[in-house]
Amino acid sequence: RPPAPAALNPWDVMLCVSGTAIACENALVVAIICYSPALRTPMFVLVGSLATADLLAGLGLILNFVFQYVIRSETVSLLTVGFLVASFAASVSSLLAITVDRYLSLYNALTYYSERTVLCIHTMLAGAWGVSLCLGLLPVLGWNCLHDRAACSVVRPLTKSNVTLLSASFFLIFLIMLHLYIEICKIVCRHAHQIALQQHFLTASHYVATKKGVSTLAIILGTFGASWLPFAIYCVVGDPDYPSVYTYATLLPATYNSMINPIIYAYRNQEIQRSMWVLFCGCFQAKVSFRSRSPSDV
């Protein structure tokens, strides 16, 4: 007799809904970047990498729901978990690459628009996706607890050592991003001070722009930390015998980061807004001048 269908878990439904929203949002960003030849700068390559990773993560959440309630197989579950690990790792790595790009655009402003920068961006992306793929393959290649339930973590079928490695990698990336954003704030404040010395006073517009830039950086880092830190910490301190609701309650906010990323890094950009109008209307006649934005525009 075929196995009885599993009872529908509301948390799984919420993860599936979250994955659907993530996939739709980021699919639009990927379509806009691919459709618009003007969006080929290193900054938009990084945004496209982030959107692609988040799109795959959203599809992974949907597939995980389908395979959990339609095709109940340990092998398929293992493949889905590996796919999710690789996708979310690529998303976090792309965020780190965007942070490094923003720092370089301010620190080396004179040499930023050069072939060396393009090579650096492509190298960072290749390394980020390569490491993410390896992390996703680890459970598929045998680093799982399918045959040793005592080694399971709060995220089955990942082992405790596996989730510890993933959490340690996240903490390292978070600390690097925190350090880089602090350096970016210092550079922004230093530039504002130099402008004030040249003009003999700090105008209100410069003060507002500096305050807005620092506030935006705080929002970006705060959103990233608030989304992922609870889940990363719980993966280290949690026990597989704890109620699964704790895992769901920390994992669901982590998925919201992939839902917020397109709003922060894509939809706020004026060039992407213009390309969106062109994509949907086809007859857009710009009456408003769009200013080209650099990675340092935060």
PDB file of C-alpha atoms in Angstrom:
ATOM      1  CA  ARG A   1       0.000   0.000   0.000  1.00  0.00           C
ATOM      2  CA  PRO A   2       1.269   3.520  -0.726  1.00  0.00           C
ATOM      3  CA  PRO A   3       2.282   5.537   2.347  1.00  0.00           C
ATOM      4  CA  ALA A   4      -0.389   7.739   3.832  1.00  0.00           C
ATOM      5  CA  PRO A   5      -0.066  11.425   2.886  1.00  0.00           C
ATOM      6  CA  ALA A   6       1.680  13.540   5.477  1.00  0.00           C
ATOM      7  CA  ALA A   7      -0.388  15.993   7.483  1.00  0.00           C
ATOM      8  CA  LEU A   8      -0.064  19.522   6.128  1.00  0.00           C
ATOM      9  CA  ASN A   9       2.195  21.635   8.324  1.00  0.00           C
ATOM     10  CA  PRO A  10       1.236  25.353   8.408  1.00  0.00           C
ATOM     11  CA  TRP A  11       4.911  26.281   8.749  1.00  0.00           C
ATOM     12  CA  ASP A  12       5.697  24.446   5.509  1.00  0.00           C
ATOM     13  CA  VAL A  13       2.865  26.332   3.832  1.00  0.00           C
ATOM     14  CA  MET A  14       4.324  29.639   5.037  1.00  0.00           C
ATOM     15  CA  LEU A  15       7.758  28.657   3.719  1.00  0.00           C
ATOM     16  CA  CYS A  16       6.218  27.750   0.363  1.00  0.00           C
ATOM     17  CA  VAL A  17       4.368  31.076   0.192  1.00  0.00           C
ATOM     18  CA  SER A  18       7.582  32.876   1.111  1.00  0.00           C
ATOM     19  CA  GLY A  19       9.429  30.961  -1.607  1.00  0.00           C
ATOM     20  CA  THR A  20       6.793  31.906  -4.185  1.00  0.00           C
ATOM     21  CA  ALA A  21       7.080  35.600  -3.333  1.00  0.00           C
ATOM     22  CA  ILE A  22      10.892  35.385  -3.404  1.00  0.00           C
ATOM     23  CA  ALA A  23      10.886  33.643  -6.795  1.00  0.00           C
ATOM     24  CA  CYS A  24       8.479  36.170  -8.367  1.00  0.00           C
ATOM     25  CA  GLU A  25      10.344  39.232  -7.073  1.00  0.00           C
ATOM     26  CA  ASN A  26      13.778  38.068  -8.117  1.00  0.00           C
ATOM     27  CA  ALA A  27      12.649  36.617 -11.445  1.00  0.00           C
ATOM     28  CA  LEU A  28      11.536  40.128 -12.383  1.00  0.00           C
ATOM     29  CA  VAL A  29      14.942  41.551 -11.447  1.00  0.00           C
ATOM     30  CA  VAL A  30      16.767  38.875 -13.470  1.00  0.00           C
ATOM     31  CA  ALA A  31      14.469  39.512 -16.460  1.00  0.00           C
ATOM     32  CA  ILE A  32      15.078  43.265 -16.297  1.00  0.00           C
ATOM     33  CA  ILE A  33      18.869  42.898 -16.133  1.00  0.00           C
ATOM     34  CA  CYS A  34      18.912  40.348 -18.971  1.00  0.00           C
ATOM     35  CA  TYR A  35      16.510  42.425 -21.083  1.00  0.00           C
ATOM     36  CA  SER A  36      18.383  45.736 -20.735  1.00  0.00           C
ATOM     37  CA  PRO A  37      21.768  45.891 -22.522  1.00  0.00           C
ATOM     38  CA  ALA A  38      22.604  49.056 -20.561  1.00  0.00           C
ATOM     39  CA  LEU A  39      22.660  47.100 -17.309  1.00  0.00           C
ATOM     40  CA  ARG A  40      25.984  45.391 -17.942  1.00  0.00           C
ATOM     41  CA  THR A  41      28.160  47.255 -15.454  1.00  0.00           C
ATOM     42  CA  PRO A  42      29.887  45.392 -12.602  1.00  0.00           C
ATOM     43  CA  MET A  43      27.351  46.759 -10.122  1.00  0.00           C
ATOM     44  CA  PHE A  44      24.402  45.238 -11.998  1.00  0.00           C
ATOM     45  CA  VAL A  45      26.302  41.992 -12.549  1.00  0.00           C
ATOM     46  CA  LEU A  46      26.518  41.681  -8.769  1.00  0.00           C
ATOM     47  CA  VAL A  47      22.842  42.584  -8.342  1.00  0.00           C
ATOM     48  CA  GLY A  48      21.988  39.986 -10.986  1.00  0.00           C
ATOM     49  CA  SER A  49      24.029  37.378  -9.133  1.00  0.00           C
ATOM     50  CA  LEU A  50      22.165  38.164  -5.907  1.00  0.00           C
ATOM     51  CA  ALA A  51      18.791  38.026  -7.663  1.00  0.00           C
ATOM     52  CA  THR A  52      19.680  34.716  -9.337  1.00  0.00           C
ATOM     53  CA  ALA A  53      20.718  33.163  -6.024  1.00  0.00           C
ATOM     54  CA  ASP A  54      17.540  34.382  -4.311  1.00  0.00           C
ATOM     55  CA  LEU A  55      15.450  33.156  -7.250  1.00  0.00           C
ATOM     56  CA  LEU A  56      16.957  29.685  -6.909  1.00  0.00           C
ATOM     57  CA  ALA A  57      16.371  29.806  -3.139  1.00  0.00           C
ATOM     58  CA  GLY A  58      12.703  30.629  -3.710  1.00  0.00           C
ATOM     59  CA  LEU A  59      12.349  27.785  -6.203  1.00  0.00           C
ATOM     60  CA  GLY A  60      14.093  25.490  -3.713  1.00  0.00           C
ATOM     61  CA  LEU A  61      11.534  26.323  -1.023  1.00  0.00           C
ATOM     62  CA  ILE A  62       8.708  25.540  -3.442  1.00  0.00           C
ATOM     63  CA  LEU A  63      10.319  22.263  -4.529  1.00  0.00           C
ATOM     64  CA  ASN A  64      10.942  21.316  -0.917  1.00  0.00           C
ATOM     65  CA  PHE A  65       7.222  21.705  -0.192  1.00  0.00           C
ATOM     66  CA  VAL A  66       6.187  19.738  -3.285  1.00  0.00           C
ATOM     67  CA  PHE A  67       8.606  16.880  -2.694  1.00  0.00           C
ATOM     68  CA  GLN A  68       7.782  16.727   0.996  1.00  0.00           C
ATOM     69  CA  TYR A  69       4.083  16.185   0.413  1.00  0.00           C
ATOM     70  CA  VAL A  70       3.984  14.665  -3.094  1.00  0.00           C
ATOM     71  CA  ILE A  71       7.224  12.714  -3.643  1.00  0.00           C
ATOM     72  CA  ARG A  72       8.292  11.456  -0.237  1.00  0.00           C
ATOM     73  CA  SER A  73      11.824  10.229  -0.748  1.00  0.00           C
ATOM     74  CA  GLU A  74      14.943  10.607   1.367  1.00  0.00           C
ATOM     75  CA  THR A  75      17.097  10.957  -1.730  1.00  0.00           C
ATOM     76  CA  VAL A  76      14.931  13.723  -3.172  1.00  0.00           C
ATOM     77  CA  SER A  77      14.846  15.432   0.224  1.00  0.00           C
ATOM     78  CA  LEU A  78      18.637  15.311   0.371  1.00  0.00           C
ATOM     79  CA  LEU A  79      18.944  16.847  -3.089  1.00  0.00           C
ATOM     80  CA  THR A  80      16.472  19.586  -2.190  1.00  0.00           C
ATOM     81  CA  VAL A  81      18.296  20.451   1.028  1.00  0.00           C
ATOM     82  CA  GLY A  82      21.608  20.603  -0.851  1.00  0.00           C
ATOM     83  CA  PHE A  83      20.002  22.864  -3.458  1.00  0.00           C
ATOM     84  CA  LEU A  84      18.706  25.189  -0.723  1.00  0.00           C
ATOM     85  CA  VAL A  85      22.072  25.286   1.042  1.00  0.00           C
ATOM     86  CA  ALA A  86      23.857  26.193  -2.196  1.00  0.00           C
ATOM     87  CA  SER A  87      21.268  28.862  -3.114  1.00  0.00           C
ATOM     88  CA  PHE A  88      21.221  30.615   0.242  1.00  0.00           C
ATOM     89  CA  ALA A  89      25.023  30.398   0.487  1.00  0.00           C
ATOM     90  CA  ALA A  90      25.281  32.041  -2.944  1.00  0.00           C
ATOM     91  CA  SER A  91      22.855  34.754  -1.797  1.00  0.00           C
ATOM     92  CA  VAL A  92      24.902  35.557   1.313  1.00  0.00           C
ATOM     93  CA  SER A  93      28.150  35.425  -0.701  1.00  0.00           C
ATOM     94  CA  SER A  94      26.697  37.802  -3.305  1.00  0.00           C
ATOM     95  CA  LEU A  95      25.783  40.229  -0.521  1.00  0.00           C
ATOM     96  CA  LEU A  96      29.403  40.114   0.624  1.00  0.00           C
ATOM     97  CA  ALA A  97      30.586  40.731  -2.954  1.00  0.00           C
ATOM     98  CA  ILE A  98      28.269  43.764  -3.234  1.00  0.00           C
ATOM     99  CA  THR A  99      29.675  45.114   0.030  1.00  0.00           C
ATOM    100  CA  VAL A 100      33.249  44.688  -1.210  1.00  0.00           C
ATOM    101  CA  ASP A 101      32.297  46.390  -4.490  1.00  0.00           C
ATOM    102  CA  ARG A 102      30.811  49.365  -2.664  1.00  0.00           C
ATOM    103  CA  TYR A 103      33.906  49.683  -0.535  1.00  0.00           C
ATOM    104  CA  LEU A 104      36.226  49.553  -3.552  1.00  0.00           C
ATOM    105  CA  SER A 105      34.138  52.147  -5.418  1.00  0.00           C
ATOM    106  CA  LEU A 106      34.787  54.595  -2.582  1.00  0.00           C
ATOM    107  CA  TYR A 107      38.288  53.570  -1.556  1.00  0.00           C
ATOM    108  CA  ASN A 108      39.649  53.398  -5.137  1.00  0.00           C
ATOM    109  CA  ALA A 109      37.307  55.857  -6.827  1.00  0.00           C
ATOM    110  CA  LEU A 110      39.863  56.944  -9.437  1.00  0.00           C
ATOM    111  CA  THR A 111      40.685  53.432 -10.658  1.00  0.00           C
ATOM    112  CA  TYR A 112      37.325  51.784 -10.036  1.00  0.00           C
ATOM    113  CA  TYR A 113      36.079  52.015 -13.638  1.00  0.00           C
ATOM    114  CA  SER A 114      38.811  49.864 -15.147  1.00  0.00           C
ATOM    115  CA  GLU A 115      39.275  46.381 -16.530  1.00  0.00           C
ATOM    116  CA  ARG A 116      40.967  45.370 -13.297  1.00  0.00           C
ATOM    117  CA  THR A 117      37.732  46.020 -11.403  1.00  0.00           C
ATOM    118  CA  VAL A 118      35.738  43.914 -13.862  1.00  0.00           C
ATOM    119  CA  LEU A 119      38.215  41.055 -13.428  1.00  0.00           C
ATOM    120  CA  CYS A 120      38.006  41.403  -9.648  1.00  0.00           C
ATOM    121  CA  ILE A 121      34.184  41.290  -9.735  1.00  0.00           C
ATOM    122  CA  HIS A 122      34.115  38.192 -11.938  1.00  0.00           C
ATOM    123  CA  THR A 123      36.712  36.493  -9.733  1.00  0.00           C
ATOM    124  CA  MET A 124      34.680  37.233  -6.613  1.00  0.00           C
ATOM    125  CA  LEU A 125      31.511  35.865  -8.190  1.00  0.00           C
ATOM    126  CA  ALA A 126      33.250  32.743  -9.465  1.00  0.00           C
ATOM    127  CA  GLY A 127      34.670  32.087  -6.010  1.00  0.00           C
ATOM    128  CA  ALA A 128      31.337  32.791  -4.293  1.00  0.00           C
ATOM    129  CA  TRP A 129      29.351  30.444  -6.528  1.00  0.00           C
ATOM    130  CA  GLY A 130      32.076  27.793  -6.444  1.00  0.00           C
ATOM    131  CA  VAL A 131      32.177  27.727  -2.639  1.00  0.00           C
ATOM    132  CA  SER A 132      28.368  27.759  -2.472  1.00  0.00           C
ATOM    133  CA  LEU A 133      28.150  24.825  -4.854  1.00  0.00           C
ATOM    134  CA  CYS A 134      30.646  22.857  -2.756  1.00  0.00           C
ATOM    135  CA  LEU A 135      28.653  23.573   0.410  1.00  0.00           C
ATOM    136  CA  GLY A 136      25.503  22.372  -1.306  1.00  0.00           C
ATOM    137  CA  LEU A 137      27.166  19.181  -2.497  1.00  0.00           C
ATOM    138  CA  LEU A 138      28.486  18.201   0.929  1.00  0.00           C
ATOM    139  CA  PRO A 139      25.236  16.625   2.206  1.00  0.00           C
ATOM    140  CA  VAL A 140      24.624  14.964  -1.176  1.00  0.00           C
ATOM    141  CA  LEU A 141      28.097  13.420  -1.193  1.00  0.00           C
ATOM    142  CA  GLY A 142      27.626  11.821   2.215  1.00  0.00           C
ATOM    143  CA  TRP A 143      27.817  14.486   4.903  1.00  0.00           C
ATOM    144  CA  ASN A 144      24.305  13.769   6.159  1.00  0.00           C
ATOM    145  CA  CYS A 145      22.582  11.894   8.965  1.00  0.00           C
ATOM    146  CA  LEU A 146      20.292   9.584   6.981  1.00  0.00           C
ATOM    147  CA  HIS A 147      22.001   6.545   8.501  1.00  0.00           C
ATOM    148  CA  ASP A 148      23.004   8.065  11.846  1.00  0.00           C
ATOM    149  CA  ARG A 149      20.098   9.845  13.511  1.00  0.00           C
ATOM    150  CA  ALA A 150      22.250  10.719  16.533  1.00  0.00           C
ATOM    151  CA  ALA A 151      24.381  13.006  14.345  1.00  0.00           C
ATOM    152  CA  CYS A 152      21.377  14.988  13.061  1.00  0.00           C
ATOM    153  CA  SER A 153      21.114  18.716  13.629  1.00  0.00           C
ATOM    154  CA  VAL A 154      18.039  20.920  13.961  1.00  0.00           C
ATOM    155  CA  VAL A 155      17.895  20.873  10.144  1.00  0.00           C
ATOM    156  CA  ARG A 156      17.547  17.276   9.020  1.00  0.00           C
ATOM    157  CA  PRO A 157      19.219  15.609   7.195  1.00  0.00           C
ATOM    158  CA  LEU A 158      22.191  17.930   7.829  1.00  0.00           C
ATOM    159  CA  THR A 159      24.640  16.858  10.515  1.00  0.00           C
ATOM    160  CA  LYS A 160      25.599  19.000  13.507  1.00  0.00           C
ATOM    161  CA  SER A 161      29.104  19.527  12.124  1.00  0.00           C
ATOM    162  CA  ASN A 162      27.643  20.596   8.776  1.00  0.00           C
ATOM    163  CA  VAL A 163      25.364  23.282  10.219  1.00  0.00           C
ATOM    164  CA  THR A 164      28.208  24.396  12.515  1.00  0.00           C
ATOM    165  CA  LEU A 165      30.378  24.949   9.439  1.00  0.00           C
ATOM    166  CA  LEU A 166      27.578  26.884   7.714  1.00  0.00           C
ATOM    167  CA  SER A 167      26.927  29.011  10.810  1.00  0.00           C
ATOM    168  CA  ALA A 168      30.640  29.753  11.282  1.00  0.00           C
ATOM    169  CA  SER A 169      30.865  30.804   7.627  1.00  0.00           C
ATOM    170  CA  PHE A 170      27.901  33.131   8.105  1.00  0.00           C
ATOM    171  CA  PHE A 171      29.373  34.707  11.246  1.00  0.00           C
ATOM    172  CA  LEU A 172      32.642  35.312   9.376  1.00  0.00           C
ATOM    173  CA  ILE A 173      30.830  36.935   6.427  1.00  0.00           C
ATOM    174  CA  PHE A 174      28.736  39.054   8.787  1.00  0.00           C
ATOM    175  CA  LEU A 175      31.835  40.325  10.610  1.00  0.00           C
ATOM    176  CA  ILE A 176      33.556  41.147   7.302  1.00  0.00           C
ATOM    177  CA  MET A 177      30.480  43.056   6.104  1.00  0.00           C
ATOM    178  CA  LEU A 178      30.256  44.900   9.421  1.00  0.00           C
ATOM    179  CA  HIS A 179      33.910  45.939   9.171  1.00  0.00           C
ATOM    180  CA  LEU A 180      33.537  47.074   5.540  1.00  0.00           C
ATOM    181  CA  TYR A 181      30.386  49.092   6.234  1.00  0.00           C
ATOM    182  CA  ILE A 182      32.095  50.801   9.174  1.00  0.00           C
ATOM    183  CA  GLU A 183      34.958  51.708   6.817  1.00  0.00           C
ATOM    184  CA  ILE A 184      32.430  52.962   4.247  1.00  0.00           C
ATOM    185  CA  CYS A 185      30.827  55.175   6.895  1.00  0.00           C
ATOM    186  CA  LYS A 186      34.252  56.574   7.777  1.00  0.00           C
ATOM    187  CA  ILE A 187      34.982  57.358   4.118  1.00  0.00           C
ATOM    188  CA  VAL A 188      31.584  59.018   3.639  1.00  0.00           C
ATOM    189  CA  CYS A 189      32.036  61.154   6.754  1.00  0.00           C
ATOM    190  CA  ARG A 190      35.598  62.037   5.683  1.00  0.00           C
ATOM    191  CA  HIS A 191      34.371  63.161   2.258  1.00  0.00           C
ATOM    192  CA  ALA A 192      31.672  65.303   3.867  1.00  0.00           C
ATOM    193  CA  HIS A 193      34.276  66.888   6.140  1.00  0.00           C
ATOM    194  CA  GLN A 194      36.582  67.642   3.197  1.00  0.00           C
ATOM    195  CA  ILE A 195      33.690  69.287   1.331  1.00  0.00           C
ATOM    196  CA  ALA A 196      32.916  71.327   4.429  1.00  0.00           C
ATOM    197  CA  LEU A 197      36.539  72.525   4.638  1.00  0.00           C
ATOM    198  CA  GLN A 198      36.512  73.525   0.971  1.00  0.00           C
ATOM    199  CA  GLN A 199      33.250  75.431   1.325  1.00  0.00           C
ATOM    200  CA  HIS A 200      34.122  76.652   4.843  1.00  0.00           C
ATOM    201  CA  PHE A 201      30.900  75.185   6.222  1.00  0.00           C
ATOM    202  CA  LEU A 202      28.829  72.028   6.051  1.00  0.00           C
ATOM    203  CA  THR A 203      25.649  72.742   4.111  1.00  0.00           C
ATOM    204  CA  ALA A 204      22.336  71.225   5.095  1.00  0.00           C
ATOM    205  CA  SER A 205      22.229  69.144   1.914  1.00  0.00           C
ATOM    206  CA  HIS A 206      25.623  67.584   2.654  1.00  0.00           C
ATOM    207  CA  TYR A 207      24.562  66.827   6.230  1.00  0.00           C
ATOM    208  CA  VAL A 208      21.314  65.254   5.075  1.00  0.00           C
ATOM    209  CA  ALA A 209      23.069  63.202   2.376  1.00  0.00           C
ATOM    210  CA  THR A 210      25.683  61.941   4.854  1.00  0.00           C
ATOM    211  CA  LYS A 211      23.062  61.087   7.455  1.00  0.00           C
ATOM    212  CA  LYS A 212      20.930  59.334   4.840  1.00  0.00           C
ATOM    213  CA  GLY A 213      23.890  57.298   3.592  1.00  0.00           C
ATOM    214  CA  VAL A 214      24.854  56.142   7.080  1.00  0.00           C
ATOM    215  CA  SER A 215      21.228  55.340   7.925  1.00  0.00           C
ATOM    216  CA  THR A 216      20.847  53.295   4.744  1.00  0.00           C
ATOM    217  CA  LEU A 217      23.983  51.315   5.554  1.00  0.00           C
ATOM    218  CA  ALA A 218      22.615  50.637   9.044  1.00  0.00           C
ATOM    219  CA  ILE A 219      19.320  49.442   7.570  1.00  0.00           C
ATOM    220  CA  ILE A 220      21.086  47.141   5.095  1.00  0.00           C
ATOM    221  CA  LEU A 221      23.308  45.532   7.714  1.00  0.00           C
ATOM    222  CA  GLY A 222      20.546  45.483  10.342  1.00  0.00           C
ATOM    223  CA  THR A 223      18.131  43.737   7.972  1.00  0.00           C
ATOM    224  CA  PHE A 224      20.742  41.157   7.034  1.00  0.00           C
ATOM    225  CA  GLY A 225      21.673  40.480  10.654  1.00  0.00           C
ATOM    226  CA  ALA A 226      18.102  40.375  11.954  1.00  0.00           C
ATOM    227  CA  SER A 227      17.136  37.914   9.227  1.00  0.00           C
ATOM    228  CA  TRP A 228      19.976  35.409   9.527  1.00  0.00           C
ATOM    229  CA  LEU A 229      21.498  35.733  13.011  1.00  0.00           C
ATOM    230  CA  PRO A 230      18.659  33.990  14.925  1.00  0.00           C
ATOM    231  CA  PHE A 231      18.769  30.965  12.627  1.00  0.00           C
ATOM    232  CA  ALA A 232      22.576  30.808  12.594  1.00  0.00           C
ATOM    233  CA  ILE A 233      22.739  30.990  16.392  1.00  0.00           C
ATOM    234  CA  TYR A 234      19.989  28.394  16.834  1.00  0.00           C
ATOM    235  CA  CYS A 235      21.793  26.000  14.485  1.00  0.00           C
ATOM    236  CA  VAL A 236      24.766  26.079  16.870  1.00  0.00           C
ATOM    237  CA  VAL A 237      22.998  25.972  20.235  1.00  0.00           C
ATOM    238  CA  GLY A 238      19.851  24.046  19.230  1.00  0.00           C
ATOM    239  CA  ASP A 239      19.252  20.358  19.775  1.00  0.00           C
ATOM    240  CA  PRO A 240      17.396  18.057  17.342  1.00  0.00           C
ATOM    241  CA  ASP A 241      15.167  16.948  20.239  1.00  0.00           C
ATOM    242  CA  TYR A 242      13.795  20.472  20.590  1.00  0.00           C
ATOM    243  CA  PRO A 243      10.339  21.112  19.073  1.00  0.00           C
ATOM    244  CA  SER A 244      10.560  21.751  15.340  1.00  0.00           C
ATOM    245  CA  VAL A 245       8.619  24.986  15.787  1.00  0.00           C
ATOM    246  CA  TYR A 246      11.863  26.614  16.982  1.00  0.00           C
ATOM    247  CA  THR A 247      13.580  25.723  13.717  1.00  0.00           C
ATOM    248  CA  TYR A 248      10.686  27.042  11.647  1.00  0.00           C
ATOM    249  CA  ALA A 249      10.422  30.221  13.719  1.00  0.00           C
ATOM    250  CA  THR A 250      14.080  31.089  13.041  1.00  0.00           C
ATOM    251  CA  LEU A 251      14.247  29.797   9.462  1.00  0.00           C
ATOM    252  CA  LEU A 252      11.224  31.740   8.192  1.00  0.00           C
ATOM    253  CA  PRO A 253      12.712  35.207   8.998  1.00  0.00           C
ATOM    254  CA  ALA A 254      15.928  34.098   7.252  1.00  0.00           C
ATOM    255  CA  THR A 255      13.964  33.591   4.038  1.00  0.00           C
ATOM    256  CA  TYR A 256      12.588  37.124   4.333  1.00  0.00           C
ATOM    257  CA  ASN A 257      16.083  38.444   3.619  1.00  0.00           C
ATOM    258  CA  SER A 258      15.813  37.090   0.072  1.00  0.00           C
ATOM    259  CA  MET A 259      12.443  38.823  -0.176  1.00  0.00           C
ATOM    260  CA  ILE A 260      13.848  42.166   0.971  1.00  0.00           C
ATOM    261  CA  ASN A 261      17.040  42.055  -1.127  1.00  0.00           C
ATOM    262  CA  PRO A 262      15.345  43.050  -4.438  1.00  0.00           C
ATOM    263  CA  ILE A 263      13.792  46.082  -2.742  1.00  0.00           C
ATOM    264  CA  ILE A 264      17.094  47.249  -1.245  1.00  0.00           C
ATOM    265  CA  TYR A 265      19.482  46.479  -4.098  1.00  0.00           C
ATOM    266  CA  ALA A 266      17.322  46.585  -7.255  1.00  0.00           C
ATOM    267  CA  TYR A 267      13.956  48.325  -7.139  1.00  0.00           C
ATOM    268  CA  ARG A 268      15.385  51.448  -5.476  1.00  0.00           C
ATOM    269  CA  ASN A 269      17.795  51.912  -8.389  1.00  0.00           C
ATOM    270  CA  GLN A 270      16.562  54.484 -10.905  1.00  0.00           C
ATOM    271  CA  GLU A 271      18.095  52.720 -13.909  1.00  0.00           C
ATOM    272  CA  ILE A 272      16.282  49.504 -13.020  1.00  0.00           C
ATOM    273  CA  GLN A 273      13.080  51.512 -12.547  1.00  0.00           C
ATOM    274  CA  ARG A 274      13.477  52.947 -16.032  1.00  0.00           C
ATOM    275  CA  SER A 275      14.230  49.517 -17.503  1.00  0.00           C
ATOM    276  CA  MET A 276      11.144  48.177 -15.766  1.00  0.00           C
ATOM    277  CA  TRP A 277       9.009  50.801 -17.487  1.00  0.00           C
ATOM    278  CA  VAL A 278      10.578  49.927 -20.824  1.00  0.00           C
ATOM    279  CA  LEU A 279      10.021  46.209 -20.214  1.00  0.00           C
ATOM    280  CA  PHE A 280       6.343  46.574 -19.375  1.00  0.00           C
ATOM    281  CA  CYS A 281       5.380  49.505 -21.593  1.00  0.00           C
ATOM    282  CA  GLY A 282       7.738  49.332 -24.554  1.00  0.00           C
ATOM    283  CA  CYS A 283       6.857  52.905 -25.441  1.00  0.00           C
ATOM    284  CA  PHE A 284       8.310  54.680 -22.454  1.00  0.00           C
ATOM    285  CA  GLN A 285       9.360  58.242 -23.164  1.00  0.00           C
ATOM    286  CA  ALA A 286      11.427  59.532 -20.295  1.00  0.00           C
ATOM    287  CA  LYS A 287      10.183  62.892 -19.107  1.00  0.00           C
ATOM    288  CA  VAL A 288      12.234  62.662 -15.954  1.00  0.00           C
ATOM    289  CA  SER A 289      16.008  62.612 -16.106  1.00  0.00           C
ATOM    290  CA  PHE A 290      17.505  59.515 -14.518  1.00  0.00           C
ATOM    291  CA  ARG A 291      20.864  59.931 -12.886  1.00  0.00           C
ATOM    292  CA  SER A 292      23.365  57.153 -13.380  1.00  0.00           C
ATOM    293  CA  ARG A 293      24.151  55.607 -10.001  1.00  0.00           C
ATOM    294  CA  SER A 294      27.413  54.118  -8.862  1.00  0.00           C
ATOM    295  CA  PRO A 295      27.875  51.353  -6.311  1.00  0.00           C
ATOM    296  CA  SER A 296      28.746  53.969  -3.694  1.00  0.00           C
ATOM    297  CA  ASP A 297      25.215  55.397  -3.916  1.00  0.00           C
ATOM    298  CA  VAL A 298      23.596  53.790  -0.909  1.00  0.00           C
TER     299      VAL A 298
END
